[in-house]
Coordinates of C-alpha atoms in Angstrom, one line a residue:
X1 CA 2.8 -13.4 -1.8
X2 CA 5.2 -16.2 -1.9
X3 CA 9.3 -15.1 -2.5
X4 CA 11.5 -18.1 -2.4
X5 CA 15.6 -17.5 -2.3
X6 CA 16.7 -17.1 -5.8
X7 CA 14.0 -14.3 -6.0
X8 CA 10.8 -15.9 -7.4
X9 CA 7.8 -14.3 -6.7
X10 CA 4.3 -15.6 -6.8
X11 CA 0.9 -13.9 -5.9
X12 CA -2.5 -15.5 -4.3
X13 CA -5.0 -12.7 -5.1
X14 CA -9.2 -12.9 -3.8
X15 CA -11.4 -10.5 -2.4
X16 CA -12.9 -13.0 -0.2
X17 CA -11.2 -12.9 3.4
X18 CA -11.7 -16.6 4.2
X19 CA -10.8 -18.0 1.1
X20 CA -7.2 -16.0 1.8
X21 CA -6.8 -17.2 5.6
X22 CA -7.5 -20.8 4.1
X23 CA -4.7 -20.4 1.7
X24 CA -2.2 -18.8 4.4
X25 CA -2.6 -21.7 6.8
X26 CA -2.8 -24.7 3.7
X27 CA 0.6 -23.2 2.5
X28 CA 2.1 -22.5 6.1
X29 CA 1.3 -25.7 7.1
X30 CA 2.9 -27.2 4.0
X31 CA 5.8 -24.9 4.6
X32 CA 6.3 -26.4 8.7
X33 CA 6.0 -30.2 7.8
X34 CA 8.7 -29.8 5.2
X35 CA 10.9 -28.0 7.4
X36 CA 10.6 -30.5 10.0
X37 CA 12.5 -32.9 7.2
X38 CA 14.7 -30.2 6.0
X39 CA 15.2 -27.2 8.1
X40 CA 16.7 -25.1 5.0
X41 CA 13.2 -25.0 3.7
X42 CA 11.9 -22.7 6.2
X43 CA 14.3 -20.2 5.4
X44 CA 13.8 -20.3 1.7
X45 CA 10.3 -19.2 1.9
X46 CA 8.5 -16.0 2.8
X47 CA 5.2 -16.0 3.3
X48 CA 3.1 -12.5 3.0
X49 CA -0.5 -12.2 2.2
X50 CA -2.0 -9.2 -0.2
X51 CA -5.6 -8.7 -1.0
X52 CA -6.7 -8.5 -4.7
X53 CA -8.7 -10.5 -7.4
X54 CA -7.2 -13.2 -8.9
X55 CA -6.3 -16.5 -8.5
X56 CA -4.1 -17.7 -11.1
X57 CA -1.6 -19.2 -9.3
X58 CA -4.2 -21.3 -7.3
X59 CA -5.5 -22.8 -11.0
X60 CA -2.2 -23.5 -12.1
X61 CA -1.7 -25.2 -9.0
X62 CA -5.1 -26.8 -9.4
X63 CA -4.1 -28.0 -13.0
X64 CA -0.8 -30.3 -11.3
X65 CA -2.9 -31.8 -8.6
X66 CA -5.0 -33.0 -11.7
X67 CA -2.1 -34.3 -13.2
X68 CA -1.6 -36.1 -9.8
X69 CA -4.7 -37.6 -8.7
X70 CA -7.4 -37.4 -12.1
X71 CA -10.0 -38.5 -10.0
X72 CA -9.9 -35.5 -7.5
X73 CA -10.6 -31.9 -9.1
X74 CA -9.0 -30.5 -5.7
X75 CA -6.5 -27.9 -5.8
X76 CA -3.4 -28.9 -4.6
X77 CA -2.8 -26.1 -2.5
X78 CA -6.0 -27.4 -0.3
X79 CA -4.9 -31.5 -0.2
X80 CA -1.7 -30.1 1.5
X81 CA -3.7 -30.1 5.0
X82 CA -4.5 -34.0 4.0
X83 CA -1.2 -35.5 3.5
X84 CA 0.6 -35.0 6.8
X85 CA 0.7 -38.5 7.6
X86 CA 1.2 -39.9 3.9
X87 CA 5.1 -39.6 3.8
X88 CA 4.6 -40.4 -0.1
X89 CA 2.0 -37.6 -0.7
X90 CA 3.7 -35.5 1.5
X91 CA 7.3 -36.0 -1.1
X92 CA 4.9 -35.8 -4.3
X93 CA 3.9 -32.1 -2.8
X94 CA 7.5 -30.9 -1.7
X95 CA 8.5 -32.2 -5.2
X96 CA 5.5 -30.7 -7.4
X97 CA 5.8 -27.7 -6.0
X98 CA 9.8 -26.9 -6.2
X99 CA 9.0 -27.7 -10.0
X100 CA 6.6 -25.7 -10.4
X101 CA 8.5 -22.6 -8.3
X102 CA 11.6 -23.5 -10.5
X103 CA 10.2 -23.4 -13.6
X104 CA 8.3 -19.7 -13.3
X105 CA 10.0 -16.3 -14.1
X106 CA 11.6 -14.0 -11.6
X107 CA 9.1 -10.8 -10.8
X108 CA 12.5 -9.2 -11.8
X109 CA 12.5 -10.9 -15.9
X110 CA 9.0 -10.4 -16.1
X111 CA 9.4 -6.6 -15.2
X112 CA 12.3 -6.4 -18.0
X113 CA 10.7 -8.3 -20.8
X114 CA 7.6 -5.4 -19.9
X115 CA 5.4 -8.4 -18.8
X116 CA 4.9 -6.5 -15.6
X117 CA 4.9 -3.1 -14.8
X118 CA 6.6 -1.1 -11.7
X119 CA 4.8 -0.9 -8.9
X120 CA 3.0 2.3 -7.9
X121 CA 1.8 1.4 -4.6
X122 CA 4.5 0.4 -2.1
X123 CA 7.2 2.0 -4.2
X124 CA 9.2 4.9 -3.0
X125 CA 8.2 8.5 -3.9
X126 CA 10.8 8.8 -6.0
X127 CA 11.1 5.6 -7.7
X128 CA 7.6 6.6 -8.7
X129 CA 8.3 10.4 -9.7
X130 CA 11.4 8.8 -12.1
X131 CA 9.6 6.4 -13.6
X132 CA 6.6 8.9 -14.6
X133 CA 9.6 11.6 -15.0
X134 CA 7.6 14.0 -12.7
X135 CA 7.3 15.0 -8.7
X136 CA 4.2 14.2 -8.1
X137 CA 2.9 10.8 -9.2
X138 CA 0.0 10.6 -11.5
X139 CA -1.9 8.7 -9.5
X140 CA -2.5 11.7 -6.8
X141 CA -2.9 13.8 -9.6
X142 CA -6.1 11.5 -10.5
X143 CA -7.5 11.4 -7.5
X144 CA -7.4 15.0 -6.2
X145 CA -8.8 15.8 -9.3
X146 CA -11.4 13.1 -8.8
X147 CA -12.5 14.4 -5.4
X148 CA -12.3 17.6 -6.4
X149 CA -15.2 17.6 -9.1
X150 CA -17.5 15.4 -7.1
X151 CA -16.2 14.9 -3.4
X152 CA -16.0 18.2 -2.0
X153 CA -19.6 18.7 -0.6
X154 CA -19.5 14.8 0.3
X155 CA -20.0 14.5 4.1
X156 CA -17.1 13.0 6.2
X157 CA -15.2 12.7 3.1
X158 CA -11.8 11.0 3.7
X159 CA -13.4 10.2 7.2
X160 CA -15.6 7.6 5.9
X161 CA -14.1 4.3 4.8
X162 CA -14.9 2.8 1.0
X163 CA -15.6 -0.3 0.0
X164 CA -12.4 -1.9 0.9
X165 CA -12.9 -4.7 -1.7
X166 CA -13.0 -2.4 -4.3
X167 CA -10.5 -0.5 -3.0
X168 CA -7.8 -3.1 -3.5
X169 CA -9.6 -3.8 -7.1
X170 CA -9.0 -0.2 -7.8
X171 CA -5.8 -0.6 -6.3
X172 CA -4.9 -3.7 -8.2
X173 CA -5.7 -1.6 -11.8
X174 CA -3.3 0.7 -10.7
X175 CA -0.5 -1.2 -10.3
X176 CA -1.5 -3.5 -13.6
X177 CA -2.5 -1.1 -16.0
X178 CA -1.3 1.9 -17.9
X179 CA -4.6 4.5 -18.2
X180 CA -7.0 4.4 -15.1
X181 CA -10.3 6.5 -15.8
X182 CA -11.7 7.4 -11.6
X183 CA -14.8 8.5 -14.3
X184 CA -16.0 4.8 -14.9
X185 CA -19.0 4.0 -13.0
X186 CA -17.4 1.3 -10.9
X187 CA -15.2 4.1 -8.8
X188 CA -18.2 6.3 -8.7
X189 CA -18.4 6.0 -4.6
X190 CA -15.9 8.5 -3.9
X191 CA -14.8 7.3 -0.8
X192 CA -13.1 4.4 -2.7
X193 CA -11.1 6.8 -4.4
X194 CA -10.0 8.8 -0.7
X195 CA -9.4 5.2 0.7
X196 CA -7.2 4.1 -2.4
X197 CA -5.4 7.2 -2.0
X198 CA -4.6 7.2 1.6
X199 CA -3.7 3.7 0.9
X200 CA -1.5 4.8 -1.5
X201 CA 0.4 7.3 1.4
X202 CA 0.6 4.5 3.8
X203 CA 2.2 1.6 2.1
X204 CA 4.6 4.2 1.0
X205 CA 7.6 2.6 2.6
X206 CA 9.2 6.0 3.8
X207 CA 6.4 8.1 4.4
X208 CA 5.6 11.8 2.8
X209 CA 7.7 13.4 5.9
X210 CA 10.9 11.4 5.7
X211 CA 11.9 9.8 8.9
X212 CA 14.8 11.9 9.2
X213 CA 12.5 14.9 9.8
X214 CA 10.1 13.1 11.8
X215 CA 11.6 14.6 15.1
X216 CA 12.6 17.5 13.6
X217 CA 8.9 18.3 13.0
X218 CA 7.3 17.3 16.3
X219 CA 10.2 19.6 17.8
X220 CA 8.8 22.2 15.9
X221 CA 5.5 21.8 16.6
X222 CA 6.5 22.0 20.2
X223 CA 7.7 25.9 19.8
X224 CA 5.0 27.7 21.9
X225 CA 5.2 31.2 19.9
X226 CA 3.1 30.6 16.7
X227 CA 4.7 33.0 14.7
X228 CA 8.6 31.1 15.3
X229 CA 6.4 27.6 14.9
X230 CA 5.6 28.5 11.8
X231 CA 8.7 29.9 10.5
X232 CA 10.4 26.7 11.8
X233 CA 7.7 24.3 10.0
X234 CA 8.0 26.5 6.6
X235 CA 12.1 26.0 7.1
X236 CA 11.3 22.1 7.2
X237 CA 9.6 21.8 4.1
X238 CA 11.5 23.6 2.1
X239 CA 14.3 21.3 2.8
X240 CA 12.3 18.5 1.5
X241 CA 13.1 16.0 -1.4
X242 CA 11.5 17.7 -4.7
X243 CA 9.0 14.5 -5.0
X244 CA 7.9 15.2 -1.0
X245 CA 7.9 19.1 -1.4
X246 CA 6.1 18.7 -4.6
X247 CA 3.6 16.1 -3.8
X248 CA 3.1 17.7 0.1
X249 CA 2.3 21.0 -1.5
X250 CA -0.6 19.7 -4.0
X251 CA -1.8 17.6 -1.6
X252 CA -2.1 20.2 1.6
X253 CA -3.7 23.0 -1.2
X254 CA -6.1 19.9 -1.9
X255 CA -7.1 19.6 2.1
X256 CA -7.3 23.1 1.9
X257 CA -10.2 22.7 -0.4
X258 CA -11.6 20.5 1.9
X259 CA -11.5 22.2 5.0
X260 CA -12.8 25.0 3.1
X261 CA -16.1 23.4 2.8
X262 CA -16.5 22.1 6.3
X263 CA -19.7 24.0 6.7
X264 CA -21.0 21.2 4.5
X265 CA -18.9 17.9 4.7
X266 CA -18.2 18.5 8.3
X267 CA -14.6 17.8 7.7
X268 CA -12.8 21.0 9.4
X269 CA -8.7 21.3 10.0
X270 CA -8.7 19.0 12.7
X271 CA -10.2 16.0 11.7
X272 CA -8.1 16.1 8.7
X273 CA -5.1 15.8 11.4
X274 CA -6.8 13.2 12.8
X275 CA -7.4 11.3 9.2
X276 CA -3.7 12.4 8.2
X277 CA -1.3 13.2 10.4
X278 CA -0.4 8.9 11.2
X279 CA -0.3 8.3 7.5
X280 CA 1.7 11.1 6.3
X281 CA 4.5 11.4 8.9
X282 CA 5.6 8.5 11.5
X283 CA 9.0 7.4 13.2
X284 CA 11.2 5.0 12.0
X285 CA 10.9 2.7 14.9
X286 CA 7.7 2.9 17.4
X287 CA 8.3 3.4 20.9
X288 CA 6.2 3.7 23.8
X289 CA 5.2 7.6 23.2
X290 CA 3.0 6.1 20.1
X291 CA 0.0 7.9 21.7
X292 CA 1.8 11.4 22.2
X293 CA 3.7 11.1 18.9
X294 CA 0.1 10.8 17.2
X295 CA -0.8 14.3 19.4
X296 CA 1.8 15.9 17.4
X297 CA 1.3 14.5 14.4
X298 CA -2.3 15.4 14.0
X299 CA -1.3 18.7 15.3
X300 CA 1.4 19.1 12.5
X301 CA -1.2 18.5 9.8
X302 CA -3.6 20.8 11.4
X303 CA -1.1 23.8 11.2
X304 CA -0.3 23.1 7.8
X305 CA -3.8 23.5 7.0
X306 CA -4.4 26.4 8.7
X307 CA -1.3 27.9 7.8
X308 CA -0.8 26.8 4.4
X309 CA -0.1 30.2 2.5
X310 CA 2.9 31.2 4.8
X311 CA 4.5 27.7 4.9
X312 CA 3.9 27.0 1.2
X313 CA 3.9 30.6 -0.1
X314 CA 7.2 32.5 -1.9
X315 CA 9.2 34.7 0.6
X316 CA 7.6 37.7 -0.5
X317 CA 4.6 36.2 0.8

């Protein structure tokens, strides 16, 4: 992704690894030799690379280097590693391409005019639960349901990695489009469905335990009588946001399901720890106790599991 100053976005998309390390260096480079003539440059441009499947800012970059040079059919974007020594061709870049970033909407315009959609993944919990005007976004609705009818005797399931192509394809509909059907045959691998959805936790950009609990929780976990651990855990969640209560609870009842079948897809309470506890609940800010903070947070997971009814239940309960 490419965000310039005034808040222009554009977005290189490919399955293809290669193809987007090719694209990240041709534009880096681009982005260095300019600032060497104009150090504001540099600081006018972000550079940040997303997997996905299309490539139509690459053609309509292709279509101005055509304009250009008639008798070369190569994109712009890839003669940019060819002009460093051509002062002129290096000018005809800078100045093709600040036309061509000056003259495109704002990601912002484009979400007004209902061009683009908001975001699900990478957008806050509740952003997500207000724009869908629920607690628990539709999209971990569909794919707990999804796993549900035809993941739950799956071995390793949510242990074993999908396809990651297809994950960001899947990924990519999600964010596009309005309806997404986990039926159609080209999700039928279930374990690009578990991937897309743990995706979908971790580029949350506050996770599902808010960092201000985060040490709240492992000092909870730490309590060595079970019966006050759990009491302390249970007194955690409820103080939860609505969207995190709400979305922790269907989603824990989910792993439930899961754990419940262990006998079959060999997934028991701790390996689901393992698989959940780093994307669910991190700090803020790492620090040298990465490897005991992941300890606890596997072990955080695992009680939640196995103690779901009396952290999640009513009082009465």
């Amino acid at each position: 992704q490419i965000t310039t100053v005034s808040g222009n976005e554009f977005l290189l998309q490919s399955d293809i690894d290669f193809l987007i390390l090719d694209w990240f260096h041709a534009i880096k480079n681009a982005i260095d030799r300019l600032s060497k003539e104009r150090s504001c440059t540099s600081r006018n441009l972000e550079l940040k690379l997303r997997r996905s499947s299309s490539i139509e800012l690459l053609n309509s970059l292709d279509t101005e280097s055509k304009e250009s040079k008639p008798d070369h059919r190569k994109s712009l974007i890839f003669r940019l590693n060819y002009s460093a020594s051509d002062t002129n061709d290096r000018n005809r870049v800078k100045s093709r391409l600040k036309k061509f970033i000056s003259r495109r909407p704002s990601l912002k315009t484009l979400q007004e005019k209902g061009l683009i959609k908001d975001q699900i993944f990478g957008s806050h919990l509740h952003l997500v639960c207000e724009h869908e005007k629920s607690t628990v976004p539709q999209f971990v609705r569909l794919c707990i349901k999804a796993v549900e009818k035809r993941g739950l005797d799956v071995d390793g399931i949510y242990r074993v990695s999908g396809n990651l192509a297809t994950i960001q394809k899947l990924r990519f509909v999600v964010n596009q489009e309005e309806k997404l059907n986990l039926d159609d045959s080209q999700w039928e691998d279930i374990h690009v469905v578990t991937g897309a959805l743990k995706m979908f936790f971790r580029e949350l950009p506050e996770p599902l335990f808010p960092y201000c609990f985060f040490e709240q929780f492992v000092e909870a976990i730490k309590i060595q009588d079970n019966a006050t651990r759990i009491k302390s855990i249970r007194s955690l969640v409820k103080k939860l946001p609505r969207p995190n209560y709400d979305t922790m609870k269907i989603l824990f009842e989910h792993l439930k399901k899961i754990a419940a079948k262990e006998s079959v897809n060999l997934m028991s309470t701790q390996s689901l720890g393992i698989v959940f506890g780093p994307t669910l609940l991190r700090p803020e800010k790492e620090t040298g106790n990465m490897a005991v903070h992941m300890l606890y947070q596997n072990q955080i997971v695992e009680l939640m599991l196995s103690e779901y009814s009396k952290i999640f239940g009513s009082e009465e309960d």
